[in-house]
Tab-separated table of C-alpha atoms in Angstrom:
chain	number	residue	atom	x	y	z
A	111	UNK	CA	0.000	0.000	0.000
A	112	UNK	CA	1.596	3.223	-1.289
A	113	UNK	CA	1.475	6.827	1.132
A	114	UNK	CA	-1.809	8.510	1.116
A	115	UNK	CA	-1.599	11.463	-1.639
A	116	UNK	CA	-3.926	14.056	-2.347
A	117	UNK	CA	-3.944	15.135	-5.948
A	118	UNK	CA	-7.509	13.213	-6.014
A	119	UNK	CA	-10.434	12.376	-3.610
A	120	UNK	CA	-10.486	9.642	-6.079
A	121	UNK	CA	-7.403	8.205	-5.058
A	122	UNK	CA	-9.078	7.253	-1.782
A	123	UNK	CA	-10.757	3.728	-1.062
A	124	UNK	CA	-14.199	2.963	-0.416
A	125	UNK	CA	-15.524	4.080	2.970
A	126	UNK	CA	-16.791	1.257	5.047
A	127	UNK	CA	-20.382	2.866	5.264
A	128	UNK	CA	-20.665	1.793	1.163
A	129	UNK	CA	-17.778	-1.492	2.193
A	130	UNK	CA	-20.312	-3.090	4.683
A	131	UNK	CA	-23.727	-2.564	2.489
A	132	UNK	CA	-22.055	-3.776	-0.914
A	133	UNK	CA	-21.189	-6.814	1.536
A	134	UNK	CA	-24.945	-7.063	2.732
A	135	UNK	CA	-26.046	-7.145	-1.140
A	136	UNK	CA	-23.435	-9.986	-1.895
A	137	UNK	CA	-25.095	-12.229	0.349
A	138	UNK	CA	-27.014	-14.519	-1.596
A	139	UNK	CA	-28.695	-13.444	-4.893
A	140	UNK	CA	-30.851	-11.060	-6.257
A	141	UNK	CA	-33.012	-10.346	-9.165
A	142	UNK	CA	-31.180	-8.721	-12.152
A	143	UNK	CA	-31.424	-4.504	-13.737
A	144	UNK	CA	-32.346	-2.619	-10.874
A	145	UNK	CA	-35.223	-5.118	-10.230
A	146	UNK	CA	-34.047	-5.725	-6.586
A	147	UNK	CA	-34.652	-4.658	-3.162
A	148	UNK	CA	-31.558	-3.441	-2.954
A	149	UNK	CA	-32.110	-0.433	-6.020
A	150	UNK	CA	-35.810	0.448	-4.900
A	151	UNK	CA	-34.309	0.996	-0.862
A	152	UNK	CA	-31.606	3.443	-2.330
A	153	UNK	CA	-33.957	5.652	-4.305
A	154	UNK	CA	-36.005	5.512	-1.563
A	155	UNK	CA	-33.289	6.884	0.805
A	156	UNK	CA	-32.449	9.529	-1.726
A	157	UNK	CA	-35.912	10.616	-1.939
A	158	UNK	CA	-35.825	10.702	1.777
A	159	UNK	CA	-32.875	12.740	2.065
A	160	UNK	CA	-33.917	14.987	-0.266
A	161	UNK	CA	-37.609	15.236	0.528
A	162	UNK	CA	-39.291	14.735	-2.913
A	163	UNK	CA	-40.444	12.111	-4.791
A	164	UNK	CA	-37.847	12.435	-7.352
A	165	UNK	CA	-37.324	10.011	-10.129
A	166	UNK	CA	-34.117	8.022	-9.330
A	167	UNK	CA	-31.933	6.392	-11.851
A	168	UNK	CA	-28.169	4.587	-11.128
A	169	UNK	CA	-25.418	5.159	-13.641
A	170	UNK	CA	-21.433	3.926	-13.328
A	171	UNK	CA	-19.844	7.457	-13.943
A	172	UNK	CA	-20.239	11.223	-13.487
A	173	UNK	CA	-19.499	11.277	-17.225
A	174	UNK	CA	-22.338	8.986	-18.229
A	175	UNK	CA	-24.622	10.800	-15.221
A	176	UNK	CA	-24.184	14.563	-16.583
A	177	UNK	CA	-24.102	13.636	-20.332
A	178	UNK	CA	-27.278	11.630	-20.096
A	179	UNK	CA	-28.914	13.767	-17.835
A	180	UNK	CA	-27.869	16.968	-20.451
A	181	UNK	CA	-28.864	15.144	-23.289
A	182	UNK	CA	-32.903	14.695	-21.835
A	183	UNK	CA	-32.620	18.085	-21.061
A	184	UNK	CA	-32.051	19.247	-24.864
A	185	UNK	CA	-32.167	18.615	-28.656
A	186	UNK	CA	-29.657	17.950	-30.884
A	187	UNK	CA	-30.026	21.385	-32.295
A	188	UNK	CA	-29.941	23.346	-28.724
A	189	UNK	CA	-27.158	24.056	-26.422
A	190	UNK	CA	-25.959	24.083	-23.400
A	191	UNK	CA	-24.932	26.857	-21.164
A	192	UNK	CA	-21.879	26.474	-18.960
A	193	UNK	CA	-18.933	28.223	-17.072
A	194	UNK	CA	-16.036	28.350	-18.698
A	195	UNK	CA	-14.111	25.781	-16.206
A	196	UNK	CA	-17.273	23.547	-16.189
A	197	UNK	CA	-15.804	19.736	-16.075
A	198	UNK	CA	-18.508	18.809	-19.352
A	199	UNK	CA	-16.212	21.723	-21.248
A	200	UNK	CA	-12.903	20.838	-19.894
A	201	UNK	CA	-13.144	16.781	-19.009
A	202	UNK	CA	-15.278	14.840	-20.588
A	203	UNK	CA	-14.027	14.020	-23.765
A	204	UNK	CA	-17.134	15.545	-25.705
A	205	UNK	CA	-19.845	13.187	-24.241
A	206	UNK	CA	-22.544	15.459	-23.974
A	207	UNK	CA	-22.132	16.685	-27.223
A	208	UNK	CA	-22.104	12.682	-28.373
A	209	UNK	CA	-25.142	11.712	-25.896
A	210	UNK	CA	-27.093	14.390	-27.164
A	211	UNK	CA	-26.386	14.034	-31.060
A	212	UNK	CA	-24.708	17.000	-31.149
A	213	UNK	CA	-25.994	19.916	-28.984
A	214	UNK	CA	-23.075	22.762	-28.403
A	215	UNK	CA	-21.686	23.719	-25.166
A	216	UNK	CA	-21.733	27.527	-25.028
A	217	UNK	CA	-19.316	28.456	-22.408
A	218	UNK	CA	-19.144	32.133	-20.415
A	219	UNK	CA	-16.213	33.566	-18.725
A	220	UNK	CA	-16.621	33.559	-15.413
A	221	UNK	CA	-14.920	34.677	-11.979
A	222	UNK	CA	-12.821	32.145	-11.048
A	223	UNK	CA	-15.539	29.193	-12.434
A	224	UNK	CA	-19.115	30.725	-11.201
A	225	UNK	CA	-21.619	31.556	-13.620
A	226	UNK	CA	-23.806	34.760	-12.774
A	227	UNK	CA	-27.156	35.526	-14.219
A	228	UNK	CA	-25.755	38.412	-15.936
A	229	UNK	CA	-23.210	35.977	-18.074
A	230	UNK	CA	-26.352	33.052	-18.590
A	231	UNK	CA	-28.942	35.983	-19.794
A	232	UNK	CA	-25.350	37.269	-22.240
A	233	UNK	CA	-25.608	34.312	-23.631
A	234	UNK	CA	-29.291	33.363	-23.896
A	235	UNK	CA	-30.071	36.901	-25.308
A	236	UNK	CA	-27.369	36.712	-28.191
A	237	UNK	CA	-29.131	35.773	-31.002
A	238	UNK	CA	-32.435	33.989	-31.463
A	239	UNK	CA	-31.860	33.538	-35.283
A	240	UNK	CA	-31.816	29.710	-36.904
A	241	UNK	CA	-28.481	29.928	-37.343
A	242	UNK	CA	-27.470	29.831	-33.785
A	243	UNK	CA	-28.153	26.811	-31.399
A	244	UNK	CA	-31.162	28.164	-29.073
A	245	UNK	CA	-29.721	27.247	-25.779
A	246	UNK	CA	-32.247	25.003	-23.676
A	247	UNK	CA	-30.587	24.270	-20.304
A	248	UNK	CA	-27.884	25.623	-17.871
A	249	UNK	CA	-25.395	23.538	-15.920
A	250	UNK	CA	-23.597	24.613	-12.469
A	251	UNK	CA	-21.094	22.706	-10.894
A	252	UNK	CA	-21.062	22.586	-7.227
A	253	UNK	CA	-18.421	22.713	-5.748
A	254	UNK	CA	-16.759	24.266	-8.216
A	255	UNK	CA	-14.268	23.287	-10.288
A	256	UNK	CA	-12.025	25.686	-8.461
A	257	UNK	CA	-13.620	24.383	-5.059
A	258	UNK	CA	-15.763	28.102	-4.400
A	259	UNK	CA	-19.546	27.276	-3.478
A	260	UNK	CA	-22.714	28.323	-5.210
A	261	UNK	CA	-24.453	30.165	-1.912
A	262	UNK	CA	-28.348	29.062	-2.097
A	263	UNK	CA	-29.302	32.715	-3.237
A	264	UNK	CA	-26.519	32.713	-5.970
A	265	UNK	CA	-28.466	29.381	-6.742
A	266	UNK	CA	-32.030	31.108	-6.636
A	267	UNK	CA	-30.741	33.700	-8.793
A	268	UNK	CA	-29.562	31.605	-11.861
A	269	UNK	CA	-32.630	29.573	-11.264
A	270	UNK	CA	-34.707	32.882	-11.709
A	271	UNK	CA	-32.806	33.731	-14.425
A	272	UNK	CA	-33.563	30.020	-16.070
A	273	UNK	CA	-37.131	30.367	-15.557
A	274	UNK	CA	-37.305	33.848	-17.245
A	275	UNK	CA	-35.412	32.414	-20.109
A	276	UNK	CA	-37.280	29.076	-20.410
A	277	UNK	CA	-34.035	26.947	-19.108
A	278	UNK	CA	-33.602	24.050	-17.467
A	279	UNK	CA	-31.102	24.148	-14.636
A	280	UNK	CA	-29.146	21.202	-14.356
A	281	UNK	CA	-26.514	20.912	-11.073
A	282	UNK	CA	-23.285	18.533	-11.951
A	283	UNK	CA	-22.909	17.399	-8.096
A	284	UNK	CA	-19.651	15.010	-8.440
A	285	UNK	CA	-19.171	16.827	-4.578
A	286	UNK	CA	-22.587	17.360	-4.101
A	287	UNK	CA	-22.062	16.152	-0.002
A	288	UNK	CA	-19.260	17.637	-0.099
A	289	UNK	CA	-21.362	21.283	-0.670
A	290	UNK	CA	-24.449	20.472	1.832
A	291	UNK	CA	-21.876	19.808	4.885
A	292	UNK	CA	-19.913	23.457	4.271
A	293	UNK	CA	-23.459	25.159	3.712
A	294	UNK	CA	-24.897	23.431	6.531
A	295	UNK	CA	-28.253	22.877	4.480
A	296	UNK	CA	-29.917	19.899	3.708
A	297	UNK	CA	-30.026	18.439	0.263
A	298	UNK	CA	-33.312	19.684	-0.702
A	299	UNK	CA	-32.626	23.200	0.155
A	300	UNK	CA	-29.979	23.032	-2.290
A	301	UNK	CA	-31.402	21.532	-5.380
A	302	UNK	CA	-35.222	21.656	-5.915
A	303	UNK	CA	-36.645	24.374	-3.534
A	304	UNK	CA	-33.499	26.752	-5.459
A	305	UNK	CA	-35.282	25.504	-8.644
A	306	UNK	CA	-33.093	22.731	-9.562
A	307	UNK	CA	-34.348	20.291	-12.100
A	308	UNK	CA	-32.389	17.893	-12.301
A	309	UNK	CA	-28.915	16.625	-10.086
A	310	UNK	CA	-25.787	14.132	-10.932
A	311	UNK	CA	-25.228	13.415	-6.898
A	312	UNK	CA	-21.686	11.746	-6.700
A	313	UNK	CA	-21.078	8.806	-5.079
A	314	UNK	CA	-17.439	7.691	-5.745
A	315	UNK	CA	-15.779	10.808	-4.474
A	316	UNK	CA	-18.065	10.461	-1.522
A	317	UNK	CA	-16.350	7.059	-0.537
A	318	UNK	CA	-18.035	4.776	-3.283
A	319	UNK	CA	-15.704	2.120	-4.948
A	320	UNK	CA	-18.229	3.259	-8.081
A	321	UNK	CA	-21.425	5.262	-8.947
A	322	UNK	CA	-23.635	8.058	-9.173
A	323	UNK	CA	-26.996	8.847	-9.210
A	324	UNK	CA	-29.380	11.133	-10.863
A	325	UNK	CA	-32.161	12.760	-9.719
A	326	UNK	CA	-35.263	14.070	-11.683
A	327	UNK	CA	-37.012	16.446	-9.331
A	328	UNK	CA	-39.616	16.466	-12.481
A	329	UNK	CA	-40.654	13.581	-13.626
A	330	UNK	CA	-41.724	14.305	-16.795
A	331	UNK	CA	-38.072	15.739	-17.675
A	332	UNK	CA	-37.321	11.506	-16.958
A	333	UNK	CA	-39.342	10.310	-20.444
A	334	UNK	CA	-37.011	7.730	-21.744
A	335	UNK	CA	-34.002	8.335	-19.486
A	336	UNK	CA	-34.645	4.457	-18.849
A	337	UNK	CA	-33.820	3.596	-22.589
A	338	UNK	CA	-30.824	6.325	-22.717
A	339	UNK	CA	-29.407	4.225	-19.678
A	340	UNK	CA	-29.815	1.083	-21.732
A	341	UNK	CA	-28.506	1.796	-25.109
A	342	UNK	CA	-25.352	3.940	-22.943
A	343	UNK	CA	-24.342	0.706	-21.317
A	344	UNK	CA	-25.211	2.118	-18.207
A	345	UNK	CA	-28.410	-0.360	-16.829
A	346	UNK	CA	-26.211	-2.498	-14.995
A	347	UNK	CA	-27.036	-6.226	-14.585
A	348	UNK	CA	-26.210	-6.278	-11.240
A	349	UNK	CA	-27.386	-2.675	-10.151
A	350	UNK	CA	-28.170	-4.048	-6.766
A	351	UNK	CA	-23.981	-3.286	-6.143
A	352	UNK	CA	-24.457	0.299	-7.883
A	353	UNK	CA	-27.001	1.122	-5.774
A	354	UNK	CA	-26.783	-0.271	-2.089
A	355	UNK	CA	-23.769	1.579	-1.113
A	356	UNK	CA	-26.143	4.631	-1.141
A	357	UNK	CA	-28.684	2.941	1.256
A	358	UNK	CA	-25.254	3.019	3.549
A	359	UNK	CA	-23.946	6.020	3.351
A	360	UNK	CA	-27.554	7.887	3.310
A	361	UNK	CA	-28.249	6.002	7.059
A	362	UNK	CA	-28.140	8.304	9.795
A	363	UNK	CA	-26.284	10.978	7.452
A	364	UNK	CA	-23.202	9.072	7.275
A	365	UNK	CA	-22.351	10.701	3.733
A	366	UNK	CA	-22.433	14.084	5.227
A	367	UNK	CA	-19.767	13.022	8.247
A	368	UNK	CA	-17.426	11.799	5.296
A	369	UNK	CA	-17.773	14.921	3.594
A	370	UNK	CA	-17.233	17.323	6.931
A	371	UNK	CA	-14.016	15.364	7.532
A	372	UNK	CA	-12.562	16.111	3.636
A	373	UNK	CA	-13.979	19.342	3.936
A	374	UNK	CA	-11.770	19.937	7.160
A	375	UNK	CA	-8.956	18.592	5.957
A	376	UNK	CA	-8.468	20.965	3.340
A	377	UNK	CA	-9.190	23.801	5.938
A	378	UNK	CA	-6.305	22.188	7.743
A	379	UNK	CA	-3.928	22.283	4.801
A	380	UNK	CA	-5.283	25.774	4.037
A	381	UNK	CA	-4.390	27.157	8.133
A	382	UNK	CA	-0.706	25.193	7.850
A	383	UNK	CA	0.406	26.844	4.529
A	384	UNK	CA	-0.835	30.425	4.928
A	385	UNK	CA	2.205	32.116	7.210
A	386	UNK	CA	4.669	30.799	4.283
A	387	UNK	CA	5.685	33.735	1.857
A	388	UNK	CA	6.251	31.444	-1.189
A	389	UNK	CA	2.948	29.745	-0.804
A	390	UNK	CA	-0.415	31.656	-1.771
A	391	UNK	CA	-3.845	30.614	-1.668
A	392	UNK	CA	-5.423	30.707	-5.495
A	393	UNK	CA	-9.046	30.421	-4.343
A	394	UNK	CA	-10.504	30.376	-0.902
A	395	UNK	CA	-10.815	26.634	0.893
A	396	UNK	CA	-14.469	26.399	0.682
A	397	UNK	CA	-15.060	22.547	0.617
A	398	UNK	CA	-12.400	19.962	0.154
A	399	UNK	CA	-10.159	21.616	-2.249
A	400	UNK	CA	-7.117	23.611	-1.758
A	401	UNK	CA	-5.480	25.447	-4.771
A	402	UNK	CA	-1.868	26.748	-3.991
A	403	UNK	CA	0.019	28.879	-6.110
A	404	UNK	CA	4.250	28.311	-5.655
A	405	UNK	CA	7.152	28.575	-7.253
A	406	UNK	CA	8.259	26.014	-10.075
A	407	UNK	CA	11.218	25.389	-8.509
A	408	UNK	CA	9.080	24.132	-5.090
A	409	UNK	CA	6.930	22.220	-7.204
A	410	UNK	CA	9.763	20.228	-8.787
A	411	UNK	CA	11.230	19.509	-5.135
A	412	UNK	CA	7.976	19.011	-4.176
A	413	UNK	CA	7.124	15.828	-6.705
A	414	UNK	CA	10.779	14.524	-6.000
A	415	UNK	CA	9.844	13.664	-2.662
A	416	UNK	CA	6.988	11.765	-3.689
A	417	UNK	CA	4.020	14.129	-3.590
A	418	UNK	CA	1.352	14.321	-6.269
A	419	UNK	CA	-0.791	16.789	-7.309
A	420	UNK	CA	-2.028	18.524	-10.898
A	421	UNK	CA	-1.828	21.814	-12.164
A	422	UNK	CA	-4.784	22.537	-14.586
A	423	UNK	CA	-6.516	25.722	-13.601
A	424	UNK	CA	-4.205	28.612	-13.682
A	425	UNK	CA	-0.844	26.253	-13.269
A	426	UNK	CA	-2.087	26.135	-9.406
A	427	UNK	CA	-1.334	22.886	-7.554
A	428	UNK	CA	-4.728	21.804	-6.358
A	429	UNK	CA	-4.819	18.914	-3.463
A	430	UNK	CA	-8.173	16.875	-2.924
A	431	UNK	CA	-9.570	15.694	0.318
A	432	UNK	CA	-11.618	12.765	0.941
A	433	UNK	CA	-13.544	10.854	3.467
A	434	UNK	CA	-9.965	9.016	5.204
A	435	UNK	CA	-7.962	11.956	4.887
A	436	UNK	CA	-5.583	11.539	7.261
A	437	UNK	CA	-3.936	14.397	9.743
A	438	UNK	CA	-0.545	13.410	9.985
A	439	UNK	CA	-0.266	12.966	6.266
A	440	UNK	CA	-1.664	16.134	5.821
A	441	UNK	CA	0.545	17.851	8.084
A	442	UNK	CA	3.707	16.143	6.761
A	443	UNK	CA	2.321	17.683	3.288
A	444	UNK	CA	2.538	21.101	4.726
A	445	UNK	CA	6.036	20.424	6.718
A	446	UNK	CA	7.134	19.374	2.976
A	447	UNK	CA	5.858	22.041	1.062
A	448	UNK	CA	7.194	24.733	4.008
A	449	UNK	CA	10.677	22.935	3.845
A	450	UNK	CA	10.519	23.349	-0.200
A	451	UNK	CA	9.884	26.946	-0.077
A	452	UNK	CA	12.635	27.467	2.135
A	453	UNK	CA	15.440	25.486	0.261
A	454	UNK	CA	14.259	27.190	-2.817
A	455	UNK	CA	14.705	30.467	-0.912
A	456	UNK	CA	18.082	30.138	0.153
A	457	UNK	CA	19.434	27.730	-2.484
């Protein structure tokens, strides 16, 4: 078993809240394509947790959950309105442009990755000419791909602004706990009272081995997302093992605990580094990310003592927390990268 690193919360194992309920489902057998128990108790708990009788599918991937869930959102023809650091632009390989048959990602520059009304209505108000793909949906990402938070009125607002348009809102949640445990709001508060309409909720950087679900908070805007799942590869035969690590980590809010120790973690990283000149904080710690801008020549002493991390927004070094973050690891990080700075200081 090699150090704990942090250049991924999906470096991290599964937590034993999903370990001990994927064990549960392995115990004898079970009918096949989300037919089981097992499936229908984990949408239950999700529509428990989020207090609506949402329609609940399963899906491997947040790349199969957000390019689905895009492409029943719009038409081939429409588009898709985005921040310019959204992961759909920058990391997934031009799935929801393939899912959808072709609809166009319209990105907006944005303030360190949040989109603003102002930038969505920019956008929307262009040009309403055939030539021009009429957009149909928005997409946030929260957290952030640069780890800030959507506040619940910044979250009303775009909604507003969707609803004025005649846009869907669509929330790409790969942290989604992650965002509910540094708000200190429930899940519903966050998605479908803000006028969410749909949500990718992650479960692997949660602590899941594998898996994500996606919520339809309208049900009609769920016509046929069945048969997308299908002819996507993504109805698993044995969804009972996609599905009952969520009936795990929903009990007695055990997702949320995970996500309040990553989130602190990163607050701990963020405390240990800030007194060292070299070392500057790119974005606020606001969940489980900490962005660090530092000298190249710290970097490259930095990586030849083992650490990893990737530089991909603004050539910051960004660090990931998850569930079994652990402190002395974290604070030999931060004894590392304070001994780097000074050797490049006086070298």
């Amino acid at each position: 078993m090699t150090a704990q690193q942090f250049a991924s919360d999906n470096y991290a194992g599964i937590c034993p809240a999903a370990f001990n309920a994927m064990m549960e489902a392995n115990a004898g057998s079970a009918v096949s394509y989300g037919q089981d128990d097992w499936t229908s108790r984990a949408a239950d708990a999700l529509r428990s947790a989020f207090e609506h009788d949402a329609d609940v599918y399963f899906v491997f991937n947040g790349t199969a959950a957000n390019s689905l869930a895009l492409a029943s959102l719009c038409r081939s023809y429409e588009s898709i309105i985005a921040a310019d650091f959204a992961h759909i632009e920058t990391d997934e390989c031009g799935a929801p442009e393939f899912f959808s048959n072709g609809a166009k990602i319209l990105t907006a520059p944005t303030d360190r990755g949040k989109l603003t009304p102002i930038a969505i209505r920019a956008i929307a108000k262009s040009r309403n000419d055939i030539h021009f793909p009429r957009p149909a949906v928005v997409t946030i990402t929260q957290p952030t791909e640069t780890g800030l938070l959507y506040t619940l009125d910044e979250i009303q607002s775009i909604s507003t602004a969707c609803r004025e348009l005649g846009l869907k809102l669509h929330m790409d949640g790969a942290r989604f706990a992650n965002a509910v445990a540094a708000l200190n709001c429930s899940p519903a508060d966050m998605t479908w009272r803000v006028g969410v309409d749909v949500l990718c909720c992650g479960g692997t950087k949660g602590g899941m081995g594998i898996g994500e679900a996606v919520l339809f908070f309208d049900r009609d805007l769920a016509r046929g997302f069945d048969y997308r799942c299908k002819q996507a590869g993504q109805l698993a035969s044995k969804m009972r093992f996609l599905a009952a690590p969520w009936v795990g980590m929903l009990q007695d809010g055990r997702w949320l605990e995970y996500a309040r120790h990553a989130n602190s973690s990163a607050r701990l990283l963020g405390r240990l580094l800030q007194d060292i000149e070299e070392i500057q904080l790119v974005y606020p710690v606001e969940a489980n990310a900490v962005f660090i801008s530092m000298p190249p020549d710290v970097g490259l002493r930095l990586r030849k003592r083992g650490w990893l991390f990737y530089e991909f927004i603004g050539d910051a070094a960004r660090f990931m927390f998850a569930w079994d973050a652990d402190r002395n690891r974290i604070e030999k990080l931060a004894q590392d990268i304070r001994e780097c700075s000074y050797s490049a200081t006086n070298s």
